[in-house]
Every structure is written in C-alpha cells, then in structure tokens.
Coordinates of C-alpha atoms and ligand atoms in Angstrom, one line a residue:
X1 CA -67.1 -33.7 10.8
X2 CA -68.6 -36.7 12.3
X3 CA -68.1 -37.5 15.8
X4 CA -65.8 -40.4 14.9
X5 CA -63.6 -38.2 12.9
X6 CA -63.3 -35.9 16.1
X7 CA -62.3 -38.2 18.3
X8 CA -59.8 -39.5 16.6
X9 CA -58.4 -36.1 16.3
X10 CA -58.7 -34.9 19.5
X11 CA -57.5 -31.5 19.6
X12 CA -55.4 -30.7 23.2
X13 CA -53.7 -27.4 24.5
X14 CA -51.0 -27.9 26.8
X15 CA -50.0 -25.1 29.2
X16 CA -46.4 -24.5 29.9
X17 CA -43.2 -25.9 28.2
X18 CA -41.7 -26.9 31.4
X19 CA -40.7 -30.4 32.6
X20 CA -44.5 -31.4 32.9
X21 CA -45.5 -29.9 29.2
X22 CA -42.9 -31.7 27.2
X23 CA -43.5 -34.3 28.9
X24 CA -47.0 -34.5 28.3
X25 CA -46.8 -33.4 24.7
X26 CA -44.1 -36.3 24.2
X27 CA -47.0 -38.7 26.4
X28 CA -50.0 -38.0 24.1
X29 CA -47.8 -39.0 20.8
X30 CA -47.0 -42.2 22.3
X31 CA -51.0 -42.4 23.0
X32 CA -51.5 -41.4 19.6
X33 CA -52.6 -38.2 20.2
X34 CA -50.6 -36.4 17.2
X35 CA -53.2 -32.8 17.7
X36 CA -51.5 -31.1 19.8
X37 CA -50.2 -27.4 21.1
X38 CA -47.9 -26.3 23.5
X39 CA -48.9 -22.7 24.7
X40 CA -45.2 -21.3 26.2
X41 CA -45.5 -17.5 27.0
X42 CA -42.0 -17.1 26.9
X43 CA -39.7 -17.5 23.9
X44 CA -37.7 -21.1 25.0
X45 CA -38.7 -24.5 27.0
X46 CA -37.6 -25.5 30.6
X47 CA -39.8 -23.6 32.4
X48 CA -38.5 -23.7 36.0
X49 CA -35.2 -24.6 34.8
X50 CA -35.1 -21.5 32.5
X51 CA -36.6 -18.9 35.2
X52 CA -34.4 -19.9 37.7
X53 CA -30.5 -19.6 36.4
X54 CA -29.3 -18.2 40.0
X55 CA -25.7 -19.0 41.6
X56 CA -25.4 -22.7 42.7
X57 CA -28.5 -23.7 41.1
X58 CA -28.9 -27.8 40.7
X59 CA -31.6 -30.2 41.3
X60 CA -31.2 -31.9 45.0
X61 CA -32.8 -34.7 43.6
X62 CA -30.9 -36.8 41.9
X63 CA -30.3 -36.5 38.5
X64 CA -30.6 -40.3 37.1
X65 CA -34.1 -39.6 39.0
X66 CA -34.8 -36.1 37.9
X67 CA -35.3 -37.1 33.9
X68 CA -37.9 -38.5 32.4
X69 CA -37.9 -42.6 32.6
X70 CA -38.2 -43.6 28.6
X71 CA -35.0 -41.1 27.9
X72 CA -32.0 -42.0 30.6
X73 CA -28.9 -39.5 30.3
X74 CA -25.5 -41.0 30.3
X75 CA -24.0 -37.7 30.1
X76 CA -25.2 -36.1 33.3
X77 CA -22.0 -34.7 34.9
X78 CA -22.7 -34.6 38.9
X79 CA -25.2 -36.8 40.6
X80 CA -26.9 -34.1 41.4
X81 CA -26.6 -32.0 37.9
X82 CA -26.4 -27.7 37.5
X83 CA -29.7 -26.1 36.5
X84 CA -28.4 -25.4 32.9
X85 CA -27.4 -29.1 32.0
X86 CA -30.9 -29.9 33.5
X87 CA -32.4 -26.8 30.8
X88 CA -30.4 -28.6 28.1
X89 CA -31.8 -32.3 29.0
X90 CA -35.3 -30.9 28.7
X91 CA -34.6 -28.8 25.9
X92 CA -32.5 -32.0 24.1
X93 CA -35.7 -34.2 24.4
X94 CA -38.0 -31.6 23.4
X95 CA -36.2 -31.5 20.2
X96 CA -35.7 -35.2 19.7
X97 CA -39.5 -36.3 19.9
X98 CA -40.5 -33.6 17.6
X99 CA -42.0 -31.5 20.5
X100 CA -40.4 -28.2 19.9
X101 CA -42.0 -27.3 16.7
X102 CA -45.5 -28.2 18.3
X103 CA -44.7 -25.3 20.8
X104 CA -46.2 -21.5 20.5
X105 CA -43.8 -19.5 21.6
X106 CA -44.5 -15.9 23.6
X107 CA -47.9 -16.6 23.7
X108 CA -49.9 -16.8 27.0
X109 CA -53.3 -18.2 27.4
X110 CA -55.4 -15.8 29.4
X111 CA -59.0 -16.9 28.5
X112 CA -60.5 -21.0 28.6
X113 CA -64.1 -21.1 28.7
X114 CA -66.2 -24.4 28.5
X115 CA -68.9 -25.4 26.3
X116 CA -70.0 -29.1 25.6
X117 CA -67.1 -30.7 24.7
X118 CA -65.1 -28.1 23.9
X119 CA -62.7 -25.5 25.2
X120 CA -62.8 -22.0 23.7
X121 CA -59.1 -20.6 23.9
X122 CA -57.9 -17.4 24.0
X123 CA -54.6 -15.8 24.3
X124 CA -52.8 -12.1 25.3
X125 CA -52.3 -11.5 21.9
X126 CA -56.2 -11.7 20.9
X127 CA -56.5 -15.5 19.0
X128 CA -58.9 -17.6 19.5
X129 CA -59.3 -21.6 18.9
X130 CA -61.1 -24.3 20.1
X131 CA -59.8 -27.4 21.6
X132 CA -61.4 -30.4 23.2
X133 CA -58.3 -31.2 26.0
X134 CA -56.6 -28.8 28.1
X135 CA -53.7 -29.9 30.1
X136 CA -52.4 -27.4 32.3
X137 CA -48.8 -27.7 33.3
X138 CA -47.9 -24.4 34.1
X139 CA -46.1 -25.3 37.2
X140 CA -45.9 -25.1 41.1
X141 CA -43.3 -22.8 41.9
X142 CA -43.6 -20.1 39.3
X143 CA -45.0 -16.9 40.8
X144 CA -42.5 -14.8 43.3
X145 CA -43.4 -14.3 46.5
X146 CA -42.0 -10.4 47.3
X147 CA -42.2 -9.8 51.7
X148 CA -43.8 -6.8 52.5
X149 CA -40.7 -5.5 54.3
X150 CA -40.9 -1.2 54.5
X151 CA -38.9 -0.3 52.0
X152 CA -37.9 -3.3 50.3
X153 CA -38.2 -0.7 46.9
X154 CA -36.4 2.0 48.0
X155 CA -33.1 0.0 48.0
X156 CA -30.6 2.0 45.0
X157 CA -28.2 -0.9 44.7
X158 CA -28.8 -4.2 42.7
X159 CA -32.1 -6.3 43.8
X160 CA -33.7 -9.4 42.5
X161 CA -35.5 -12.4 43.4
X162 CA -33.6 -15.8 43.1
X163 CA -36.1 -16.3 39.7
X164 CA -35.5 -13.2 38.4
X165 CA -31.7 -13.2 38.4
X166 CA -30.0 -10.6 36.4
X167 CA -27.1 -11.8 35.0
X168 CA -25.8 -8.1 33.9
X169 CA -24.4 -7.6 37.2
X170 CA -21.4 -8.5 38.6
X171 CA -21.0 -10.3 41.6
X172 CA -17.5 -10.7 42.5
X173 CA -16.3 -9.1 45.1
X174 CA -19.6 -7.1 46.0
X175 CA -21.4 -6.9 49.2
X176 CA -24.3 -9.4 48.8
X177 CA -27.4 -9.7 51.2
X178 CA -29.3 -12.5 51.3
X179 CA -32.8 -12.6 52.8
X180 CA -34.2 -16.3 53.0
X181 CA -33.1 -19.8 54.4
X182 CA -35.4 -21.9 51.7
X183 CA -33.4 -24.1 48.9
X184 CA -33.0 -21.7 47.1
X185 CA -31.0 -19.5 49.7
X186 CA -29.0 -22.1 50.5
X187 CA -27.6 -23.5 47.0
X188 CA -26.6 -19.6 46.5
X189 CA -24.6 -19.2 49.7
X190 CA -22.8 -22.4 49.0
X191 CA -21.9 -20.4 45.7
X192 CA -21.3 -17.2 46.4
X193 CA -19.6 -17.1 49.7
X194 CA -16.2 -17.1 48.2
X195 CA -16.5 -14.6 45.4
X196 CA -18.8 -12.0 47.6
X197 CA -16.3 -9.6 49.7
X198 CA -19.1 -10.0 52.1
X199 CA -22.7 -11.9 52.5
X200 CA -24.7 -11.8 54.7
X201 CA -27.4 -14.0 54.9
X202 CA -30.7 -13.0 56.9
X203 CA -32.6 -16.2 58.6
X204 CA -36.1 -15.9 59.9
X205 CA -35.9 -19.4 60.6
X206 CA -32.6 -22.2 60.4
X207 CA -33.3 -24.8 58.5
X208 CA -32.2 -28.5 59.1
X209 CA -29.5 -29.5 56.8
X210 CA -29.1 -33.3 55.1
X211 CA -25.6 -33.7 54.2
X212 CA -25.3 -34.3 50.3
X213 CA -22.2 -35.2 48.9
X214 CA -22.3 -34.3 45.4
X215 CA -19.0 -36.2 43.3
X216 CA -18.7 -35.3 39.7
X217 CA -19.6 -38.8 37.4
X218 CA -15.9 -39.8 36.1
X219 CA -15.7 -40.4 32.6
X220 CA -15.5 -44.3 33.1
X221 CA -18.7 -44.4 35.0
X222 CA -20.2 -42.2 32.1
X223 CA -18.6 -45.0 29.5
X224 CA -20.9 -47.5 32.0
X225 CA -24.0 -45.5 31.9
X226 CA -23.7 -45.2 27.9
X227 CA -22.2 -49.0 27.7
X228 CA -24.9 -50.3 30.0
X229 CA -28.0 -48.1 30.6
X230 CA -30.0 -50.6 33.1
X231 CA -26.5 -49.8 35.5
X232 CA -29.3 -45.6 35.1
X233 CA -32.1 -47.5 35.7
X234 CA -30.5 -49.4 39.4
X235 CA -30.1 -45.8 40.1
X236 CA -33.0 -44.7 39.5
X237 CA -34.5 -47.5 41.3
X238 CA -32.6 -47.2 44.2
X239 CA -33.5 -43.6 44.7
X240 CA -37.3 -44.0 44.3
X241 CA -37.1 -46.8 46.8
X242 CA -35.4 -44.4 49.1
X243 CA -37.5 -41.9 48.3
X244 CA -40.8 -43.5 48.7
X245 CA -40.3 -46.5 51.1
X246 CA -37.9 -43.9 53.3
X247 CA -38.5 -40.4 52.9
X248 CA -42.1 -40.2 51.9
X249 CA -43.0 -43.1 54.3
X250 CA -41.6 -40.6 57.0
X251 CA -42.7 -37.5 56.6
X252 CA -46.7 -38.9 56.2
X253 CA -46.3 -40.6 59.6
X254 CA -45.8 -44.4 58.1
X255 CA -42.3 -44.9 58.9
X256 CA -41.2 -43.1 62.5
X257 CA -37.9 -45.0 61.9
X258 CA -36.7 -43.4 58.9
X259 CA -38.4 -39.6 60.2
X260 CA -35.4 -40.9 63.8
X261 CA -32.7 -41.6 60.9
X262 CA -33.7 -38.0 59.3
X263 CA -33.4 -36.6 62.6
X264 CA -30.1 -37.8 63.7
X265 CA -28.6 -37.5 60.2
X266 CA -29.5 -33.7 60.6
X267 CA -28.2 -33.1 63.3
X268 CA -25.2 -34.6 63.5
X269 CA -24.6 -32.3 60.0
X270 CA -25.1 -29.3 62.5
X271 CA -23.1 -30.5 65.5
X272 CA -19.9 -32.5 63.5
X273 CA -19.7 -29.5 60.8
X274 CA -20.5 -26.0 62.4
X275 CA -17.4 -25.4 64.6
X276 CA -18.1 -21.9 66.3
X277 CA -21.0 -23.1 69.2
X278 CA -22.7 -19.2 69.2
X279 CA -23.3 -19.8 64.8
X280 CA -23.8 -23.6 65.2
X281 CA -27.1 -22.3 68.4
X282 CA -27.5 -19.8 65.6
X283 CA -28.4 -22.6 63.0
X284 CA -30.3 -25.1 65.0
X285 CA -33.9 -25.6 64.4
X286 CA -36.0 -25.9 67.0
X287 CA -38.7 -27.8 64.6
X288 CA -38.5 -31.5 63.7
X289 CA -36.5 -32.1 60.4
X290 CA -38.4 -32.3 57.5
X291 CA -41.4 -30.1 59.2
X292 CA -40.4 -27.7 56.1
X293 CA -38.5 -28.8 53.2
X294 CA -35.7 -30.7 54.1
X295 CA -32.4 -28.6 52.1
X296 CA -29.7 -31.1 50.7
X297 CA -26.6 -29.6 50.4
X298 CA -22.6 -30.8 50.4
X299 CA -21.5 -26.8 51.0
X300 CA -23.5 -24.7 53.1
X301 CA -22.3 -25.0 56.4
X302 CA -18.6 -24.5 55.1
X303 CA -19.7 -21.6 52.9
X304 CA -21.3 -19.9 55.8
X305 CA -18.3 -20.3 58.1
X306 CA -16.2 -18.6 55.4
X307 CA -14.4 -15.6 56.6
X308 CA -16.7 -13.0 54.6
X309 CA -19.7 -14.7 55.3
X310 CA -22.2 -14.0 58.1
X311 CA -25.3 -15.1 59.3
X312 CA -27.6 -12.6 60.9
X313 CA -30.9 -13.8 62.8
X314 CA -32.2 -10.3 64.4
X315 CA -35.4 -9.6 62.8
X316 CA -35.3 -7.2 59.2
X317 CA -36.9 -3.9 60.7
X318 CA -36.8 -2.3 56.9
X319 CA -34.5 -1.8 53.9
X320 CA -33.1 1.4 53.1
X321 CA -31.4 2.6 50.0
X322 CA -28.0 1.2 51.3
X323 CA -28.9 -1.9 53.0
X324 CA -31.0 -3.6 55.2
X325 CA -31.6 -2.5 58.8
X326 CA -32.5 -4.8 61.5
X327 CA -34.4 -4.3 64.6
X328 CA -31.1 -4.0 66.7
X329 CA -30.5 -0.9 64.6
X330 CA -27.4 -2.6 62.8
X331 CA -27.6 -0.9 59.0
X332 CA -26.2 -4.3 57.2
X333 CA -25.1 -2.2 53.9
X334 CA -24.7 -3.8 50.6
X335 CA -24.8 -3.6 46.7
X336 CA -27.0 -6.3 45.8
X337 CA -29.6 -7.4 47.6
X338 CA -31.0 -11.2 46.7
X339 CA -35.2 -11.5 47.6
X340 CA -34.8 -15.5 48.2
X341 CA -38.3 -15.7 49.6
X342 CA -40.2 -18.4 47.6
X343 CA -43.3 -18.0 45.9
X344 CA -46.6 -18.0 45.5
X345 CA -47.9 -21.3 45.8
X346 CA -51.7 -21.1 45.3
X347 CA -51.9 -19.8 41.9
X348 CA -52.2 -23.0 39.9
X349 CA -53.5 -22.3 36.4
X350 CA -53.8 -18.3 37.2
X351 CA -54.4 -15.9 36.2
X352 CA -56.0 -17.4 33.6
X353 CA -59.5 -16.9 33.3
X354 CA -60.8 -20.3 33.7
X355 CA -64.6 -20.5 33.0
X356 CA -66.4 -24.1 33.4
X357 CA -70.2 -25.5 33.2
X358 CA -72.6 -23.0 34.1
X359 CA -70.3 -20.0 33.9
X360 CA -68.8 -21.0 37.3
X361 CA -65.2 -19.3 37.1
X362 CA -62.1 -21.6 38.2
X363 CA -61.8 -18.0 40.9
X364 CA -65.6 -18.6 42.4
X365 CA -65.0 -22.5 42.5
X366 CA -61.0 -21.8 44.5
X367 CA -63.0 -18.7 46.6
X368 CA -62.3 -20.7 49.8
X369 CA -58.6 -22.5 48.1
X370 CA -56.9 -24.1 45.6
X371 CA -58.4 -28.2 45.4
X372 CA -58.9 -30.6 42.8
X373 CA -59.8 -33.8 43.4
X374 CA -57.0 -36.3 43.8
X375 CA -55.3 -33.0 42.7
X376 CA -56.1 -33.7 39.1
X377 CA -59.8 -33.1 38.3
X378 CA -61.5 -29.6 39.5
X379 CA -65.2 -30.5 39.3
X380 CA -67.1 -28.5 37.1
X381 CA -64.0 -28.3 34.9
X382 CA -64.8 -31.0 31.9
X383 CA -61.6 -32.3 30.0
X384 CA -59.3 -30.3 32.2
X385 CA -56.1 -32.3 33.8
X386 CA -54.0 -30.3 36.5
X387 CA -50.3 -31.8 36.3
X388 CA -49.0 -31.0 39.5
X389 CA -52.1 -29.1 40.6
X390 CA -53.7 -28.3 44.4
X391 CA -52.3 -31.1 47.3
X392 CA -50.4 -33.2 45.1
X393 CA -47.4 -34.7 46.0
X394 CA -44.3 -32.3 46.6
X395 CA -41.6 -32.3 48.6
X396 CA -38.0 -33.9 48.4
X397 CA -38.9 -36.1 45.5
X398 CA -39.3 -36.1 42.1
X399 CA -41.9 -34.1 40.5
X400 CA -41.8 -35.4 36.9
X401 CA -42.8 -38.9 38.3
X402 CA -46.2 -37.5 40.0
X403 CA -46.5 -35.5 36.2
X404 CA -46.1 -38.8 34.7
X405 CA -48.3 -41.0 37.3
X406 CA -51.1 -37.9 36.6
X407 CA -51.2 -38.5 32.9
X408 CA -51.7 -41.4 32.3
X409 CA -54.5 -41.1 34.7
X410 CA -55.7 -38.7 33.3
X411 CA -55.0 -40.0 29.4
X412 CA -57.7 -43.4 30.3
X413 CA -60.2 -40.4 31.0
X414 CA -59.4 -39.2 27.4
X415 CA -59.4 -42.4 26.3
X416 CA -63.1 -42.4 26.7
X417 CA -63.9 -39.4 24.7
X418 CA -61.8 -41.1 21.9
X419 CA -63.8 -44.3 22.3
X420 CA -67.5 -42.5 22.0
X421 CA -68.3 -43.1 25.3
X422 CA -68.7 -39.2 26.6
X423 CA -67.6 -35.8 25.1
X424 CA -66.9 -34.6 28.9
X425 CA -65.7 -35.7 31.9
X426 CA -65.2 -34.0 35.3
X427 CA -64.7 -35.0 39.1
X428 CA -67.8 -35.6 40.9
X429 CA -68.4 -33.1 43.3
X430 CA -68.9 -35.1 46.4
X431 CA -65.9 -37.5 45.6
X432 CA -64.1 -34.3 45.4
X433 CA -65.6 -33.4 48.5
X434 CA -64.8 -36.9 50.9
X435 CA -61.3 -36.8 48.8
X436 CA -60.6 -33.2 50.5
X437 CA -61.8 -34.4 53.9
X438 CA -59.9 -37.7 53.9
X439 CA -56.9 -35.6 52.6
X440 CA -57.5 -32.9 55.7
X441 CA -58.2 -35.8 58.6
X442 CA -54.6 -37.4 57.1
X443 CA -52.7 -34.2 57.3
X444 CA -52.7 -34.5 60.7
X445 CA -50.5 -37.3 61.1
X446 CA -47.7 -35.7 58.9
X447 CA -44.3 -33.8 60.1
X448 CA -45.7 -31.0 58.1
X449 CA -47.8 -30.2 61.4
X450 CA -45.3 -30.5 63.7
X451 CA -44.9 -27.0 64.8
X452 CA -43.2 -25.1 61.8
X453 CA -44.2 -22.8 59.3
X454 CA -43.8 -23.8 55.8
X455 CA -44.6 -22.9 52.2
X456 CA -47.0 -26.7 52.4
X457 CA -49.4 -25.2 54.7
X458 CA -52.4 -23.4 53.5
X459 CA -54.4 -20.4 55.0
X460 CA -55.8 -22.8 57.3
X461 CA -52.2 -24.2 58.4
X462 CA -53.0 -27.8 56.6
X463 CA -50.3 -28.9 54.3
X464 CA -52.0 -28.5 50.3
X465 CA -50.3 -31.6 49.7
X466 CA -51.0 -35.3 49.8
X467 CA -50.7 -36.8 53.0
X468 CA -49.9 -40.7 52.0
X469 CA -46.9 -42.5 50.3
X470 CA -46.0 -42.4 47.1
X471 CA -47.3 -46.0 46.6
X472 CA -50.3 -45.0 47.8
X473 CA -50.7 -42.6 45.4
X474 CA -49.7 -45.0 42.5
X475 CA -51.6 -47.5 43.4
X476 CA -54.8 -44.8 43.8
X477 CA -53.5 -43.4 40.6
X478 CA -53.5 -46.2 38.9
X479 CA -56.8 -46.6 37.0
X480 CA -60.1 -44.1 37.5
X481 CA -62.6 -44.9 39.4
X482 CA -65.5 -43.7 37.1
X483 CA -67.8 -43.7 39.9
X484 CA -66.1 -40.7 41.1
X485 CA -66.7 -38.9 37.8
X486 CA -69.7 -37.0 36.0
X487 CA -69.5 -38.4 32.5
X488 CA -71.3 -36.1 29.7
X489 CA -72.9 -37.5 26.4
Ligands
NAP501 P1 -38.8 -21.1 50.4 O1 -38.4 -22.4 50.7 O2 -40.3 -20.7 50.5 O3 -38.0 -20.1 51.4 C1 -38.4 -18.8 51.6 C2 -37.5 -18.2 52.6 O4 -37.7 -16.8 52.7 C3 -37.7 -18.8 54.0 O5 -36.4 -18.9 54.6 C4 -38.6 -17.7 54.7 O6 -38.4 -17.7 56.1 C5 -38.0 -16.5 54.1 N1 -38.9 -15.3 54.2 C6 -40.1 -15.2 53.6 N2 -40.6 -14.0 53.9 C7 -39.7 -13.4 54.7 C8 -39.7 -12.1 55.3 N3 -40.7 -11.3 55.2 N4 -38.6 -11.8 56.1 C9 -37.6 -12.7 56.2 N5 -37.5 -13.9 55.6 C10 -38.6 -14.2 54.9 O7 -38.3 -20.6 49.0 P2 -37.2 -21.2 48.0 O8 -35.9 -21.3 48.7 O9 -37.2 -20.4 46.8 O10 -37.6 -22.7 47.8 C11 -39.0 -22.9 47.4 C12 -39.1 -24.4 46.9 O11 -38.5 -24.5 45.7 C13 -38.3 -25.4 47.8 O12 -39.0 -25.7 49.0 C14 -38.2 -26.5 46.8 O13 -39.5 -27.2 46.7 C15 -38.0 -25.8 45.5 N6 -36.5 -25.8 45.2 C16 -36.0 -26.9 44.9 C17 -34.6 -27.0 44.7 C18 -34.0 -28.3 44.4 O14 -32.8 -28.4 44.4 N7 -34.8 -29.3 44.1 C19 -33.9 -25.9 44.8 C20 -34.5 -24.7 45.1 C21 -35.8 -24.6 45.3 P3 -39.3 -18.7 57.0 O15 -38.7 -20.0 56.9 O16 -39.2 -18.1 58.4 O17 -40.7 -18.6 56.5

C-alpha cells in the first residue's frame, strides 16, 4: 500500500459507545472517514445512559440541549427527559447513521501500544489489529467510587451503587438507606420517597438546591417542534447562552452577578420550600453555591419532607448486616442499602495499557495525575484524541458539546496525516506544560475553591477542570495551533 492509499483510508478505533463514541463515529463519516470501529465492552450503546438506569434518573440539562446538534428530537417528552428516552435517542441515531453495525460489541480494549504511525490494538479476548487513529471516549463518570466505611460488605440485605442498580429487587414499600447527597442521590429521593415505607437519606454534606421545574412537552408544542424544528434550535440557543454567558461565566470568576443570582436563587429554594426550621438548618450549606455541582431538581425538598422520609446528618460510624449505624449509636436498619457515592474520576482511558513513544506508559506519564494538554492531546501519545479527557470542561452543562468542540479539533490534526503532511502528531511537551500552569494559576479564581470539597478537585485540591468560559474554550478550540505540536514524518 502506498502512503496515499493509507491516508485515504485511515483506519480509527473508537473507545466506548456512549454519547461521545457515536458521536464521533457519526463525525468521521461526515469527514469522510468511512474506516472505522467502535470498541463497546458491553453488549448495547449509551454508555452512561445504559449503566446508570437508577430511580428518578434524567438529564438536568436540558434535553433540546442534551442531543446532538445535526439530529434535533421533536419527541422528547419533559424538558428535562428520563434516562431511558435519552438511551433510546442515542441508540435511535446510532442506528440511523449506520453506526451500530460499525460497533464490536463485548469486547474491551486492554492493550494500545504506539509505533510510527500506527497503533497496535489488543483486546480481552486476545485479537490484535492495527489502526492509525485512536479516539478514546470511554467517558468521565464511569468507574464507582465504593467509601471505605467498616463494614460496608457485611450488610445481608439488598446493596448497590446508583450505576449498578439491580432491577430484580423490589422497592416498594422497603426500608431504603441512602448514603450520598451528589445528583445522583438527589434524583433518587425525589423518586423513591413515596414508594419506600421508609428512607433515610445520610448527608455528609447539604447540597445547594436550584429549583427546576420540569413540565411534560404537550402534544401541541411537540406538533411545533416537528412542524417547525428552528422553534429546537431557539431552545437550544437559549440554553447555551444561559449556560455559557451565565452559569459558566460564574462559576470561573467572570460574571460575580450571575454567581449573586445563583446564590439567592438557592437559597430562597431552601428558605420558601423546607418548612420545618431544625431539617431546613439541616440542609443549608455553609459553602457558596455552585462550589460543588450545583443539583437541579423540581422534587427533592418535597420528597424529603415526606412523612417516611428522613434526613440524617450524624456521621456513618459503620454498616452492619441490618443497617447502618452512626456515631450517635442510632442502628438506622434497612433492606436496601443505595452506595450513591460517585466515582472515580481520574481514570480516563484506564485500565488500558496505554504505551506511547519510547515505551513511556500512559501510567508513568499520569504518575503525578491525569493531564492532557488542552485536555485533548497527552504528549508522547501520537494520533490519540481524549474526548472529554483530564480538566476539560464539566459541570452543569452539556458534555456532548465539549465532545463535539474536541473533535473537530482534533479531526484538522487528522486532517494532516490524510494530506501527507505527517504520520504522527502529539502535544508538545512544554505547551502541555505552560497549558497546565496557566490552567492551575486560573483555578484560583473559580467557586470551585471556595471552601468545599468536590469530586472537581484533584489530590492537590485544584479543580481537574478548565477554569475559563465556554467561549473561551471555543474560541481556543477552534483551530490548532501547530506550534504547540510535535509533527512526525
Ligand atoms: P457525587 O456528586 O460525587 O456525590 C457523592 C456523594 O457521596 C456526596 O454526597 C459525598 O459526600 C458522598 N460520600 C462519598 N463518600 C462518602 C462517605 N464515605 N460517607 C458518606 N458520604 C459519602 O456523585 P453522584 O451523585 O453520582 O454525581 C456525580 C456526578 O454525576 C454529578 O456531579 C454530575 O456531574 C453527574 N450526574 C449528572 C446528572 C444529571 O442530571 N446531569 C445526574 C446524576 C449525576 P460529600 O459531598 O461530603 O463528599
């Protein structure tokens, strides 16, 4: 094969078949990129949307914002949709663009090593190919974080973390503990409250609360959306103007106004909606809102006021095969028991074995932490685009824009391999280097410092995310600056 035969068959491997792997698989054929493979360890798409299936589950963001922007969906039933509908979107538009048959199910990449050009692949079950691209997209929020509270296995009744949800048991009418205040928690309480003949939900730390009403789309305004899709697309543009000109303008220290309008939104939630003033101390933060993730929701404080509901603060001291005991000596008993304590946030690509130029592993190059620079390109890493990778842009917004924003980056890089003009390209490592510094000096002029702990900050206590607006990061985003990057021939 000549090289101009290769590059115009650029063989890629995408990692995952979440949001971010369709989306990139569905990218590269609008590029013309038809070579292609989606690796999915498990047997079906939707990645987060298909690990997490707990009570209550929905997007917070909203869902004419939440979908990709070339495939609008007049159908969605609540402005903020269910989990499953949002499974089914992502499924739906994996199976119109031809995506789904591109996919390897059950098969999980475990080995990428890189060698002039090219990236040897192996997976669990023992093959091996080479490709040229790797795009990994294997998600943010995908490994469970278990506490280390004593005990926490010796508990005989039901037990599960909120992305692990068994479905076999029953939940009506059982006594249901709760441990965790994140998103997560909070969507399932505002489910369960009523159908639990008790739950008890244990806080570590109360969370500010942004009042979200949440009306079902009428089957007029659906006739609208399908009638006249541009009335999606003033949606859509009216959230990401509230979402990057307000809510990310605030929270990186650009717009104290909007951070006051957070603030008083909050807690007026707390003080107009929480009746009982000993619960209502119970659940006020002493943090600034939006120092962790801020939680949307239209039910929680009602569904923790319900009559079988109750909060407890006093520290866990262990959990015992009954229940949960805290450091009062109260034995809170139950017969399910809900882990809702996050995840793991700095695996990235792992546990892959990641091996790049010289044999350094993607392990020896993240000894210190996870970085990448502008949180796409690891240096040392040829040909290797993180999609949501190390301080990227989370938070209340929507992720499959940053995905999108990141690839076609990152597909202008390709585009020079395709053109003859390198086989490799890989961050430089000082402009990876000043990035991470700029990124660390800018930190400190987020809420994310503000005195609360959060799932953003790293072993250090910086946020791993990006410490501008989203228009900075568009506008940065917007074309490569090659100078920044080590270009092989
Ligand atoms: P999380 O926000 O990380 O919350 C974990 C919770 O567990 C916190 O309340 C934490 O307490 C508590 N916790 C951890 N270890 C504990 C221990 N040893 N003892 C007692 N409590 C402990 O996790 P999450 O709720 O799963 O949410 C993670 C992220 O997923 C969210 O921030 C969001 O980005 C995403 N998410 C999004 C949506 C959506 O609608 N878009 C919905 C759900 C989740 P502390 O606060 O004291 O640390």
């Amino acid at each position: 094969m000549n090289n101009g035969e290769k590059n115009s068959e650029l063989r890629f491997a995408i990692i995952g078949g979440g949001m971010a792997g369709i989306l990139s698989a569905i990218k590269l054929q609008k590029a013309g990129y038809k070579n292609y493979t989606i690796y999915e360890k498990a047997d079906s798409l939707g990645g987060t949307w298909r690990e997490n299936t707990y009570p209550g589950i929905a997007c917070d963001v909203p869902s004419h914002f939440y979908c990709y922007n070339f495939e609008p969906n007049p159908e969605w039933s609540h402005a903020c949709s269910p989990g499953q509908e949002i499974l089914e979107y992502f499924q739906m538009v994996a199976k119109k663009y031809g995506v789904t048959e591109n996919v390897r199910f059950g098969t999980e990449v475990s080995r990428l090593e890189y060698d002039n050009g090219s990236w040897q692949l192996e997976t669990k079950n023992g093959d091996r190919e080479i490709v040229d691209i790797v795009i990994s997209a294997s998600g943010v929020l995908h490994h469970p974080f278990y506490p280390d509270i004593p005990g926490i296995d010796s508990f005989k009744g039901d037990t599960f973390h909120t992305a692990r949800w068994d479905h076999n048991v029953a939940l009506a009418g059982k006594r249901i503990g709760i441990i965790g205040t994140g998103s997560s928690a909070i969507q399932i309480v505002g489910d369960l409250a009523d159908k639990a003949s008790k739950l008890v939900q244990f806080q570590r730390t109360a969370q500010w609360i942004m009042p979200r009403d949440n009306p079902a789309y009428t089957d007029e305004e659906k006739r609208t959306f399908r009638e006249n899709p541009e009335t999606m697309d003033a949606i859509r543009t009216e959230q990401a103007e509230m979402s990057e000109g307000g809510f990310s303008a605030a929270v990186v220290g650009e717009n104290p106004g909007a951070l006051a309008a957070i603030e008083a939104l909050t807690l007026a939630n707390l003080e107009d909606n929480v009746k009982d003033p000993v619960l209502r101390e119970k659940l006020r933060p002493d943090y600034t809102a939006a120092c962790k993730r801020l939680i949307m929701s239209a039910n929680y404080y009602d569904a923790i006021q319900h009559p079988n509901a109750e909060l407890v603060t006093e520290s866990i001291q262990c959990i015992e095969p009954t229940g949960v005991r805290t450091t009062d000596g109260h034995l809170h008993e139950f017969d399910v028991l809900v882990i809702a304590t996050g995840f793991k946030v700095d695996q990235f690509m792992r546990p892959i074995n990641v091996v790049g130029v010289n044999g350094v592993t993607l392990e020896d190059a993240w000894i210190d932490r996870p970085s990448a620079y502008l949180s796409v390109s690891v240096p040392g890493f040829p040909n290797l685009a993180l999609l949501n990778g190390p301080n990227g842009p989370v938070g209340n917004f929507s992720l499959i824009d940053v995905a999108d924003i990141q690839l076609d980056y990152f597909l202008q890089l390709v585009d020079l391999i395709r053109d003859g003009r390198c086989i490799g390209f890989t961050a430089k490592k000082d402009a990876a280097e000043n990035f991470e510094s700029e990124r660390v000096e800018a930190t400190k002029k987020t809420v994310w410092v503000s005195g609360c702990n959060s799932w953003y900050l790293d072993d250090r206590g910086v946020p791993a995310v990006w410490p501008w607006s989203m228009g900075r990061f568009r506008a940065i985003m917007e074309k490569p600056d090659l100078d920044d990057f080590d270009l092989a021939s």
